[in-house]
GROMACS .gro file of C-alpha atoms in nm:
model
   98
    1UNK     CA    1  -1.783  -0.281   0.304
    2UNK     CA    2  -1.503  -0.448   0.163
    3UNK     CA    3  -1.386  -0.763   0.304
    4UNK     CA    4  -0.976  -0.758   0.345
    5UNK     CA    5  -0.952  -1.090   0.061
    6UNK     CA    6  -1.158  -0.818  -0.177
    7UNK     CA    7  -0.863  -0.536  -0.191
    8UNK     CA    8  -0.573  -0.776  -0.179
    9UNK     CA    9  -0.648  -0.970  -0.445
   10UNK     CA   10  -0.570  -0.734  -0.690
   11UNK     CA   11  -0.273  -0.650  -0.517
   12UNK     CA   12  -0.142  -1.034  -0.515
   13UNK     CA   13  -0.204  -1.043  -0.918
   14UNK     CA   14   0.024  -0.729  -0.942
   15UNK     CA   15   0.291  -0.889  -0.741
   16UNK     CA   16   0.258  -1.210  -0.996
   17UNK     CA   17   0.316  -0.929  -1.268
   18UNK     CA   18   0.574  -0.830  -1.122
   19UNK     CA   19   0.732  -1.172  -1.068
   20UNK     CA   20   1.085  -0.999  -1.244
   21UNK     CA   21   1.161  -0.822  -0.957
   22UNK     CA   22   1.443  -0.943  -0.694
   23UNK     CA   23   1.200  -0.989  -0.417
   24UNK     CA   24   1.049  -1.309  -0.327
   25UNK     CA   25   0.644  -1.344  -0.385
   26UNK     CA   26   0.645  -1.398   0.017
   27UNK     CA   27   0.839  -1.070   0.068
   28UNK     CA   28   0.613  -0.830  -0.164
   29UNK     CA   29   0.274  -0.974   0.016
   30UNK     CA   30   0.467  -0.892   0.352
   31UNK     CA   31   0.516  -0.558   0.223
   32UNK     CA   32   0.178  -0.481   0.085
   33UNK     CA   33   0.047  -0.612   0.389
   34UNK     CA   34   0.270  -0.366   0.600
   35UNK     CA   35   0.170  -0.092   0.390
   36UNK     CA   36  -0.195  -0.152   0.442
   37UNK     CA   37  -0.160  -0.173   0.789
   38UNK     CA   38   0.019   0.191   0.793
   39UNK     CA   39  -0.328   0.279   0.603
   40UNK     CA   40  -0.558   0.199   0.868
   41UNK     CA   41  -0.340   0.360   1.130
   42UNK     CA   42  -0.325   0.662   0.942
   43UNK     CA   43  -0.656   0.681   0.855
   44UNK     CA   44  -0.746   0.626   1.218
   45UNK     CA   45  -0.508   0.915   1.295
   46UNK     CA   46  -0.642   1.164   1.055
   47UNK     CA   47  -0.979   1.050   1.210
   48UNK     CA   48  -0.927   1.102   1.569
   49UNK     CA   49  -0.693   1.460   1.489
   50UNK     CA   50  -0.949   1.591   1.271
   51UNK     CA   51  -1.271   1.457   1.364
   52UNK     CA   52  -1.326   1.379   0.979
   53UNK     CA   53  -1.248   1.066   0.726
   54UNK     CA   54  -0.937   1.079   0.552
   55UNK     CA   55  -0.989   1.189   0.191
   56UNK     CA   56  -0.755   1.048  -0.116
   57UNK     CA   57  -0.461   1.372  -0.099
   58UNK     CA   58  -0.404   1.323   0.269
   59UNK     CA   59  -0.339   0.937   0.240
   60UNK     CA   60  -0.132   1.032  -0.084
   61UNK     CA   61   0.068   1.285   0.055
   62UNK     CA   62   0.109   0.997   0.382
   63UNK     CA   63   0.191   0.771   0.143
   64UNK     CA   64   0.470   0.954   0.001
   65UNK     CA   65   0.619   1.038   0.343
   66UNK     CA   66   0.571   0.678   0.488
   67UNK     CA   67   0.641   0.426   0.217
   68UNK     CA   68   0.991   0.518   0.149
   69UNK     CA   69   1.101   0.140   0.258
   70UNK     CA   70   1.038  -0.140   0.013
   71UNK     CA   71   1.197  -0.469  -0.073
   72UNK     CA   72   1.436  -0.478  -0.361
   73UNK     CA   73   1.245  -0.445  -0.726
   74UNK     CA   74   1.460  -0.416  -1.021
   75UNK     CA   75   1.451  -0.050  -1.184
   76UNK     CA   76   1.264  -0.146  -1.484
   77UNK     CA   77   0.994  -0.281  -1.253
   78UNK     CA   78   1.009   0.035  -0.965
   79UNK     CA   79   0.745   0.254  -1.123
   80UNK     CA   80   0.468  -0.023  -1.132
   81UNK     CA   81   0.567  -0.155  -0.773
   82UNK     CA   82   0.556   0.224  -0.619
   83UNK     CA   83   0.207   0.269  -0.779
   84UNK     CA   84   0.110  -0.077  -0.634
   85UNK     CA   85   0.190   0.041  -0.298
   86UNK     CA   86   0.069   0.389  -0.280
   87UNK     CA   87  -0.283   0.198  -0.431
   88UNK     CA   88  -0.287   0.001  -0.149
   89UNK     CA   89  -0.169   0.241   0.115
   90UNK     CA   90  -0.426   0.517  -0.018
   91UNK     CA   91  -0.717   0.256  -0.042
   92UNK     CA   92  -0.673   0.131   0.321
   93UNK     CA   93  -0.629   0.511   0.458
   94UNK     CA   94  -0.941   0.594   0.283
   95UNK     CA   95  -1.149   0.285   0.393
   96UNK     CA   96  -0.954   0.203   0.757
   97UNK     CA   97  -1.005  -0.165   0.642
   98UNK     CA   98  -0.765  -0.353   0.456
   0.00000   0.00000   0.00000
């Protein structure tokens, strides 16, 4: 099992990448950290609905539907930041840790 400090941390160094973009360091964690969270609770959703683990195209497509809110990133930067997020989303939906 992965320990939550294991799957952020790769997350945090993306946000340093990123460190163009409008948003404050403070807001993208907040935001990555949100997004997580919606993983788990989907992931415990799809588990108590379907009596099965979530597999990677049902936390994409949730992804798609429920990450539509994000703090402002500059356009040249969007495209990295919206794969960021649906990595974290779908990793936490799959796992139900974060």
């Amino acid at each position: 099992m992965m320990k939550r400090g294991t799957q952020v941390a790769p997350a945090l160094f993306a946000i340093f990448m990123l460190s163009a973009c409008s948003a404050s360091y403070n807001e993208k964690v907040r935001h990555l950290e949100e997004v997580a969270q919606r993983g788990v609770e989907v992931h415990k959703i799809i588990e108590d609905l379907e009596g099965e683990e979530a597999d990677e195209e049902q936390c994409r497509e949730a992804s798609r539907v429920l990450n539509k809110d994000h703090p402002h990133i500059e356009k040249k930067d969007r495209e990295a930041w919206h794969e960021l997020v649906e990595g974290v989303f779908v990793s936490a939906c799959i796992s139900g840790r974060y």
